[in-house]
mmCIF file with all atom_site columns, C-alpha atoms in Angstrom:
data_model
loop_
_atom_site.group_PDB
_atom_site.id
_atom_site.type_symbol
_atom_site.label_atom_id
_atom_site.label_alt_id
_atom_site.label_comp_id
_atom_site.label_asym_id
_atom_site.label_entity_id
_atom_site.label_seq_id
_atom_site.pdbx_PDB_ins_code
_atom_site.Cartn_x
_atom_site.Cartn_y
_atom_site.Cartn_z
_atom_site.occupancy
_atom_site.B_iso_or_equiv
_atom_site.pdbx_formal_charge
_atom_site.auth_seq_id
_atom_site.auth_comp_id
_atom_site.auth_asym_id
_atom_site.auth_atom_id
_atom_site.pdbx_PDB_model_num
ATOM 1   C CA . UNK S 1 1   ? 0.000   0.000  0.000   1.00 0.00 ? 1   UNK S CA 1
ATOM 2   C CA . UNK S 1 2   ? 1.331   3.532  -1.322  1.00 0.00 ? 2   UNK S CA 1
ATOM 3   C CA . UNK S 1 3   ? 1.442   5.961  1.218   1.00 0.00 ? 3   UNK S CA 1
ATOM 4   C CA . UNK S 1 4   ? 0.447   9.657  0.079   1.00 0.00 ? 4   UNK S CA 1
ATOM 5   C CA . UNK S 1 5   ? 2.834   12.699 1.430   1.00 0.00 ? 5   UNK S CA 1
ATOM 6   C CA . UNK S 1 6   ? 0.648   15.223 1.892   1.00 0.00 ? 6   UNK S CA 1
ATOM 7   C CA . UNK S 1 7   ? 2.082   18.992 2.589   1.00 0.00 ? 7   UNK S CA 1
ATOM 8   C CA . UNK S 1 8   ? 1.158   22.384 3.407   1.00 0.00 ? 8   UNK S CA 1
ATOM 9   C CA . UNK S 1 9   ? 4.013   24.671 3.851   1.00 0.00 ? 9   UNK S CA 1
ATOM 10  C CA . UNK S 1 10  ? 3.897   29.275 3.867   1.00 0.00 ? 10  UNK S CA 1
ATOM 11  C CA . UNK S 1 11  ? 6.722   31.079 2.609   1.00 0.00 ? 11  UNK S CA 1
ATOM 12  C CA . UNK S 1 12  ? 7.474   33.894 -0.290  1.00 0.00 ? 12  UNK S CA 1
ATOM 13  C CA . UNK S 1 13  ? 7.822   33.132 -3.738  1.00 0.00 ? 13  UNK S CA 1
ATOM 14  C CA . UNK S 1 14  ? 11.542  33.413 -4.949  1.00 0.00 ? 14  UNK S CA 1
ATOM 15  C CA . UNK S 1 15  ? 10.703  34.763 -8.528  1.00 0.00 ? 15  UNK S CA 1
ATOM 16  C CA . UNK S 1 16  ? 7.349   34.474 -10.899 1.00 0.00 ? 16  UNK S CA 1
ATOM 17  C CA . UNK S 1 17  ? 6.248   31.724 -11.657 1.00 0.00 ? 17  UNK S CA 1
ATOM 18  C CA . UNK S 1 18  ? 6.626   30.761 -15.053 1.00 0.00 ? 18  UNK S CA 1
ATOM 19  C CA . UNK S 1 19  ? 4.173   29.318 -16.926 1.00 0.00 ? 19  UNK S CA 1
ATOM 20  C CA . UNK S 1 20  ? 4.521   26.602 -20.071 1.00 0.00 ? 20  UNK S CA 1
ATOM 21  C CA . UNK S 1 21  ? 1.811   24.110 -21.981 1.00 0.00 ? 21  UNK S CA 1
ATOM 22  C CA . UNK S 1 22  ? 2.435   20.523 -22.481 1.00 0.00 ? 22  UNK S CA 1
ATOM 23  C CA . UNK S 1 23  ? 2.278   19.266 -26.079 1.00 0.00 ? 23  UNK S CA 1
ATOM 24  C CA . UNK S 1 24  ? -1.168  18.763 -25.272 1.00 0.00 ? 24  UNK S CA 1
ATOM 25  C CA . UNK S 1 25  ? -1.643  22.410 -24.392 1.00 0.00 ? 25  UNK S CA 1
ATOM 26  C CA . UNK S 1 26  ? -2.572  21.827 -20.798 1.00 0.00 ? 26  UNK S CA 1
ATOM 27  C CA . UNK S 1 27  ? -1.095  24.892 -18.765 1.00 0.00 ? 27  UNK S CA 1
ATOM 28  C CA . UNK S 1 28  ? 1.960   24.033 -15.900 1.00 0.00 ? 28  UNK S CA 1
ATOM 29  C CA . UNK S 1 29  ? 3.063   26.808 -13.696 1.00 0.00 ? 29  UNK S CA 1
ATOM 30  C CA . UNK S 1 30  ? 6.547   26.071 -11.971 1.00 0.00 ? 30  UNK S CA 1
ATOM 31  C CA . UNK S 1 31  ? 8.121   28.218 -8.783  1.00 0.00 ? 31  UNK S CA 1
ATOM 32  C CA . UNK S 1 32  ? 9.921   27.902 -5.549  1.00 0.00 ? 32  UNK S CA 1
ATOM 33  C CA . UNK S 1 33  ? 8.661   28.823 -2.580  1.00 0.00 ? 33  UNK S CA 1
ATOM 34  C CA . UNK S 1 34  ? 11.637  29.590 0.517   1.00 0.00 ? 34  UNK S CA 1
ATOM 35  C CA . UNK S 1 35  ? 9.957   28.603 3.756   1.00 0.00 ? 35  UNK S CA 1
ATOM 36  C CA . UNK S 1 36  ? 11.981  30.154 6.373   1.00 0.00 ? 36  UNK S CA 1
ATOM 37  C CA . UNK S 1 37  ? 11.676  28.501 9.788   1.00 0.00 ? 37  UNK S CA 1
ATOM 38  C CA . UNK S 1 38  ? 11.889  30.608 13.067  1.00 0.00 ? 38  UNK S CA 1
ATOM 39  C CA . UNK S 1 39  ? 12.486  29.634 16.556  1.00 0.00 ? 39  UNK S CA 1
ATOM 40  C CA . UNK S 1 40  ? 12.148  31.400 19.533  1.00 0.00 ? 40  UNK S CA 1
ATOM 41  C CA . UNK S 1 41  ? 15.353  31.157 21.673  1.00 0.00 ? 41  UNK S CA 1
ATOM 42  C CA . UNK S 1 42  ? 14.612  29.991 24.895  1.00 0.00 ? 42  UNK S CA 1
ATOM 43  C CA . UNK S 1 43  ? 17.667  31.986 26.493  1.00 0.00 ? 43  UNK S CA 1
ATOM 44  C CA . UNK S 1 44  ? 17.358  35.231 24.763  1.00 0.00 ? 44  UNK S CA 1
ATOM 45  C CA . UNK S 1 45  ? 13.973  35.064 24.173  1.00 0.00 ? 45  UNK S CA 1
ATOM 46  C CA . UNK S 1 46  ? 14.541  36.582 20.844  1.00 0.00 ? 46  UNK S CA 1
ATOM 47  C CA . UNK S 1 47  ? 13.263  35.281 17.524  1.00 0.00 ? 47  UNK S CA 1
ATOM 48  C CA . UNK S 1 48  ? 16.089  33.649 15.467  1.00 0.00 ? 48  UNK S CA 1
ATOM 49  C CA . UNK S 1 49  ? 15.980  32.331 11.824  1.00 0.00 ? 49  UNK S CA 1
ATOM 50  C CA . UNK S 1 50  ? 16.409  28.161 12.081  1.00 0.00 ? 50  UNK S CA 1
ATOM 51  C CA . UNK S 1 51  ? 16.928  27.585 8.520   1.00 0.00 ? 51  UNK S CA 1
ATOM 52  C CA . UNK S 1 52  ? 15.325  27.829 4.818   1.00 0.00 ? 52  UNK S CA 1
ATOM 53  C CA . UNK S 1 53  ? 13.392  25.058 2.799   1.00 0.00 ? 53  UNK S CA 1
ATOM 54  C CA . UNK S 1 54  ? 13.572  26.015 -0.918  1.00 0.00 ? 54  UNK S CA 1
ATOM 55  C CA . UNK S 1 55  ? 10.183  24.034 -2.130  1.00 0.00 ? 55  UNK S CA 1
ATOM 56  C CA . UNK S 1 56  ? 10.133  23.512 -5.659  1.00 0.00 ? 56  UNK S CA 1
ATOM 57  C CA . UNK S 1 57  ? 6.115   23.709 -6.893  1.00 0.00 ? 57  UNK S CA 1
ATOM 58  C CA . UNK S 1 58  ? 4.419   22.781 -10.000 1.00 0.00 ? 58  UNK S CA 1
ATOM 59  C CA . UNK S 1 59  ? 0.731   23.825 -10.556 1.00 0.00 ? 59  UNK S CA 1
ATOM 60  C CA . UNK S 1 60  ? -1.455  22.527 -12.952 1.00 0.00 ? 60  UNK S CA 1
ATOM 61  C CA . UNK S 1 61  ? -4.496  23.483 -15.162 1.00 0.00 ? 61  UNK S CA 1
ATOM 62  C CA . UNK S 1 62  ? -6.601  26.462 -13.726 1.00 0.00 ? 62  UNK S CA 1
ATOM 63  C CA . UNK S 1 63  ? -4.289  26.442 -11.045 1.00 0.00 ? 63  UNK S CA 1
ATOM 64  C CA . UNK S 1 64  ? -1.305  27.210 -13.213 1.00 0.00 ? 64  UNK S CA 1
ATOM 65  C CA . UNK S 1 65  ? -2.896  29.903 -15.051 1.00 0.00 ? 65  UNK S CA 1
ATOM 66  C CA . UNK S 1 66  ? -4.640  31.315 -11.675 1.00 0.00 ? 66  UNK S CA 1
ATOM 67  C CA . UNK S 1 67  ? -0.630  31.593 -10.213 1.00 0.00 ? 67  UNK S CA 1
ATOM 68  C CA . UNK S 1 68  ? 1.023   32.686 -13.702 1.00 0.00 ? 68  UNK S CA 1
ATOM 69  C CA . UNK S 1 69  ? -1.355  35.406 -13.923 1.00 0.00 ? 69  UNK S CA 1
ATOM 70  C CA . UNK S 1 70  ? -1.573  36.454 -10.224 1.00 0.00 ? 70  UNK S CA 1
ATOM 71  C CA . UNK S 1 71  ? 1.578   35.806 -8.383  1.00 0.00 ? 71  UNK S CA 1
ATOM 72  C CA . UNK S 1 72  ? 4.753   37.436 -8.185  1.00 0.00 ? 72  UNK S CA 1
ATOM 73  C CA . UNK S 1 73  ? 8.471   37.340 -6.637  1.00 0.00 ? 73  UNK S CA 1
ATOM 74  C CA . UNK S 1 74  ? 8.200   37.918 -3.048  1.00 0.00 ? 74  UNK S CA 1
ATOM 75  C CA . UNK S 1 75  ? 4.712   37.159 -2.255  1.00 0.00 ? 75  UNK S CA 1
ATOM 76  C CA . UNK S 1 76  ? 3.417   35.802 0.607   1.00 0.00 ? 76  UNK S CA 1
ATOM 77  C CA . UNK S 1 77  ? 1.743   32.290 -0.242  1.00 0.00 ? 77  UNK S CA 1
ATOM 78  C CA . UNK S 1 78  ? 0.283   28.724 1.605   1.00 0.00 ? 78  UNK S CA 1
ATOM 79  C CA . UNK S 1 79  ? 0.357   26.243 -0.356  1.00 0.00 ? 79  UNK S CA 1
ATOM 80  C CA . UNK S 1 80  ? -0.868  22.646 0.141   1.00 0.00 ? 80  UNK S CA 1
ATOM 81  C CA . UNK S 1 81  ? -0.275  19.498 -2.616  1.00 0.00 ? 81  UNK S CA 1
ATOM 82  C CA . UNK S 1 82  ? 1.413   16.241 -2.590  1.00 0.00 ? 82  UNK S CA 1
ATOM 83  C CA . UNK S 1 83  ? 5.548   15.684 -2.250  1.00 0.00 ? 83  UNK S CA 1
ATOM 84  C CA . UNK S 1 84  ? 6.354   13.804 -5.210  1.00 0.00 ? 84  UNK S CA 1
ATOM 85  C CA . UNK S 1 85  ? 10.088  12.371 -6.386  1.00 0.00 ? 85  UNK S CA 1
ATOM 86  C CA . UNK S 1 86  ? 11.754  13.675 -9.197  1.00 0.00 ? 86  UNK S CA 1
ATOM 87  C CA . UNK S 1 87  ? 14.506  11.622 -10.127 1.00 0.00 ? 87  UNK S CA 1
ATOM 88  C CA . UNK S 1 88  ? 16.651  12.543 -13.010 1.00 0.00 ? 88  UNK S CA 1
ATOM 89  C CA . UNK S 1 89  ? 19.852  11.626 -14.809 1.00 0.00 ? 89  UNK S CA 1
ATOM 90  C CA . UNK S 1 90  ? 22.479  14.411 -15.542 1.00 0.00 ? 90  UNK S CA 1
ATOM 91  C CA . UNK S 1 91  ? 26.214  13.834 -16.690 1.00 0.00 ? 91  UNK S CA 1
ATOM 92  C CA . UNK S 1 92  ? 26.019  9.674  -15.998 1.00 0.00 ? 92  UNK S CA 1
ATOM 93  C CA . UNK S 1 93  ? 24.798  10.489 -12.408 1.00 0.00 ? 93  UNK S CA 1
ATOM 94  C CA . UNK S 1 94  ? 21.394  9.590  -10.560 1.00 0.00 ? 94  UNK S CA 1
ATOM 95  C CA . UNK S 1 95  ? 20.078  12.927 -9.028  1.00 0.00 ? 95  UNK S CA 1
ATOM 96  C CA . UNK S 1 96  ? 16.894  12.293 -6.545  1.00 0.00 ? 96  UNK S CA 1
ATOM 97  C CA . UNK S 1 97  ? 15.005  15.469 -5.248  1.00 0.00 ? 97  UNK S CA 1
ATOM 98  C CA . UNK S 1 98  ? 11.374  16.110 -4.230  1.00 0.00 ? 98  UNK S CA 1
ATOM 99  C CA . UNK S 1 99  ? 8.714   18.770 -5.754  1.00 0.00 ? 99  UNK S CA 1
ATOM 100 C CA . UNK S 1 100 ? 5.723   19.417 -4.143  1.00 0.00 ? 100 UNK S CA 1
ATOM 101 C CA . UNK S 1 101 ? 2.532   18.613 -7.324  1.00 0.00 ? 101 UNK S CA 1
ATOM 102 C CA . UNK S 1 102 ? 0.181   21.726 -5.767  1.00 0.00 ? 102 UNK S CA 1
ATOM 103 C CA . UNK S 1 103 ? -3.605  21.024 -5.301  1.00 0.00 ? 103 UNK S CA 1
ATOM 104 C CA . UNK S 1 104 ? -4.358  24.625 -3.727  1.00 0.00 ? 104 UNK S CA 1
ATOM 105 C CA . UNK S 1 105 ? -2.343  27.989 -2.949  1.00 0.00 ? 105 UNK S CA 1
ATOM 106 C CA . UNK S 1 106 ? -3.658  30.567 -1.084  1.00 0.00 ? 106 UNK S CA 1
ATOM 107 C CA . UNK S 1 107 ? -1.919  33.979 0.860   1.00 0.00 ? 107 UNK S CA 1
ATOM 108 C CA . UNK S 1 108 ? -1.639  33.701 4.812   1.00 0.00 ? 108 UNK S CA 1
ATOM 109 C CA . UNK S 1 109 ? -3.663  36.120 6.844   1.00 0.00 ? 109 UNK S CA 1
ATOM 110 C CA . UNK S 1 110 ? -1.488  38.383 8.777   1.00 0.00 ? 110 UNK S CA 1
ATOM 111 C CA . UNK S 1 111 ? -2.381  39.519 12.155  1.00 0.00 ? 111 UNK S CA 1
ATOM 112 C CA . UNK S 1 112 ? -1.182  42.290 14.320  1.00 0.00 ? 112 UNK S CA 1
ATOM 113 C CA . UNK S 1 113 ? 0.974   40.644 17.026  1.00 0.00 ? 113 UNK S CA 1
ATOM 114 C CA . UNK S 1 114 ? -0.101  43.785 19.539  1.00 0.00 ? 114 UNK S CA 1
ATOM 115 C CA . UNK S 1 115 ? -3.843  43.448 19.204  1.00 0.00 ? 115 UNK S CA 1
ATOM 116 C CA . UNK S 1 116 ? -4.537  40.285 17.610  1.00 0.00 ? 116 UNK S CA 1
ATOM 117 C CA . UNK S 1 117 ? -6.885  42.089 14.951  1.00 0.00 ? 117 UNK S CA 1
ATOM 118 C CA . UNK S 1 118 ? -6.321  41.251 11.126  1.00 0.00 ? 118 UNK S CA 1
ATOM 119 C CA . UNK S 1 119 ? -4.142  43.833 9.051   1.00 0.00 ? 119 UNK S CA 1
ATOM 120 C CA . UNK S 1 120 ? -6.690  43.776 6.095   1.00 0.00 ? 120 UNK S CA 1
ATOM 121 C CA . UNK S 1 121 ? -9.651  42.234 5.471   1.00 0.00 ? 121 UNK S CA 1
ATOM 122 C CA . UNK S 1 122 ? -9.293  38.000 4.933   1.00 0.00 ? 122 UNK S CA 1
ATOM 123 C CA . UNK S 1 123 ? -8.489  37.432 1.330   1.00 0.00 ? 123 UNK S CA 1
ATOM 124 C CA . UNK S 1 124 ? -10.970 34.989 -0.252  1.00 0.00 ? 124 UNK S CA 1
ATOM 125 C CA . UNK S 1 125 ? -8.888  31.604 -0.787  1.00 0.00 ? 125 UNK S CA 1
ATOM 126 C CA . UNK S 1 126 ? -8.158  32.034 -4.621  1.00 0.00 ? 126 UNK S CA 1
ATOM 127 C CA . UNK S 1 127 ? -7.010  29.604 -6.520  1.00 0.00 ? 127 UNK S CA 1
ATOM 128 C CA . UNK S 1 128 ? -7.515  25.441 -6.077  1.00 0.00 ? 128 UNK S CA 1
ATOM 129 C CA . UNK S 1 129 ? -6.856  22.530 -7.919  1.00 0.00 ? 129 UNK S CA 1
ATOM 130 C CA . UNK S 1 130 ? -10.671 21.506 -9.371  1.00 0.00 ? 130 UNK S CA 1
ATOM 131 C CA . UNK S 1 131 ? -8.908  17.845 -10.454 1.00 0.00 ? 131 UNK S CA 1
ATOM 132 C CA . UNK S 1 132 ? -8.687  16.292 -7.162  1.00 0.00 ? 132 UNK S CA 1
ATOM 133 C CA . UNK S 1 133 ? -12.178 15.552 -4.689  1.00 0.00 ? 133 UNK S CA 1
ATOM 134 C CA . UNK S 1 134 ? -9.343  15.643 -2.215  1.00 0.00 ? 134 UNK S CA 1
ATOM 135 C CA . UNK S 1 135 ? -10.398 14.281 1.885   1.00 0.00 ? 135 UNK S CA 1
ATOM 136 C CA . UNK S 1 136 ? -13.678 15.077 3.158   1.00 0.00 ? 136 UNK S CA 1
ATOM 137 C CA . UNK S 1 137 ? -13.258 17.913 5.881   1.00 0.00 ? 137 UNK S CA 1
ATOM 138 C CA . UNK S 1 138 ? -12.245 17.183 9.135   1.00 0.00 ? 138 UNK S CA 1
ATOM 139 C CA . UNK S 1 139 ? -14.625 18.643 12.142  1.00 0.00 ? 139 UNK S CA 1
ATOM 140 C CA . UNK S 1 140 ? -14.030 22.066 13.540  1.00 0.00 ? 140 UNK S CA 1
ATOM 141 C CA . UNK S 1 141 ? -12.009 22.963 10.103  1.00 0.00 ? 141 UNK S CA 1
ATOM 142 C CA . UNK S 1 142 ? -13.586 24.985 7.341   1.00 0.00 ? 142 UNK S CA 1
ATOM 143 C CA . UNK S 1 143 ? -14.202 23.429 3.801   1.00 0.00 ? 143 UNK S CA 1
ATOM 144 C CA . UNK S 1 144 ? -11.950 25.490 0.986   1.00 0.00 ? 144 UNK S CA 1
ATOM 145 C CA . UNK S 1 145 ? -13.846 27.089 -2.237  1.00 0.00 ? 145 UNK S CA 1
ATOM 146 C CA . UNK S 1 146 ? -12.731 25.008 -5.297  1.00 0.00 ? 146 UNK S CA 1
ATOM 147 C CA . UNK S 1 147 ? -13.119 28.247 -7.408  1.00 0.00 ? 147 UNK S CA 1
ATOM 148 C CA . UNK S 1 148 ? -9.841  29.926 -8.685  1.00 0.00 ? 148 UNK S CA 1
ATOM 149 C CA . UNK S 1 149 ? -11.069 33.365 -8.119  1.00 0.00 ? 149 UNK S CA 1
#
């Protein structure tokens, strides 16, 4: 039995994405997201930066075209898909990596850390994969529209 590596990860995009058709002419979007973890130092009590995950993302269909035409270098994004192995051959050597295949993106909701009230109105969630049914919801957490706009 397969297992299924589901992900959701928030970062900033690290250029535009770019966007290409298959021979087919079914539209693939292709970006990185950089997904910089931060820890709070227990003896300082300062915030520290703990590292950065560089996630490779492709996007597919409606949700290609919804990112090509509406995303740009340095947003803020959430995105959620499926981990998926790309292995590849290059100069006689084996190279394994992973790229996440997206089924929804969305931008993060920012809050104001001294009053706990929202910086600007919640964005809609904007763009999703209509391809996969995906899980049904889990209680106490809010279905996601399945419209790109």
């Amino acid at each position: 039995m397969a297992t299924d590596t589901r992900l959701t990860a928030t970062g900033r995009l690290t250029a535009d994405p770019v966007l290409r058709f298959t021979g087919s002419g079914t539209p693939v979007a292709s970006f990185t997201v950089a997904c910089n973890d931060r820890r709070k130092n227990p003896t300082s009590g300062q915030w520290e930066d703990a590292g950065t995950l560089w996630l490779r993302c492709t996007a597919w269909d409606r949700l290609a075209e919804a990112a090509a035409g509406q995303l740009a270098k340095g947003d803020a994004v959430t995105v959620t898909g499926h981990l998926r192995p790309d292995d590849r051959e290059r100069d006689g050597a084996r190279h394994v990596s992973v790229q996440a295949q997206l089924s929804s993106i969305s931008r993060p909701i920012r809050t104001n850390s001294h009053s706990g009230a929202a910086d600007a109105p919640a964005p809609p969630h904007w763009a999703s994969d209509t391809r996969q049914a995906g899980p049904a919801p889990q209680a106490g957490v809010q279905p996601v529209s399945r419209s790109p706009f």
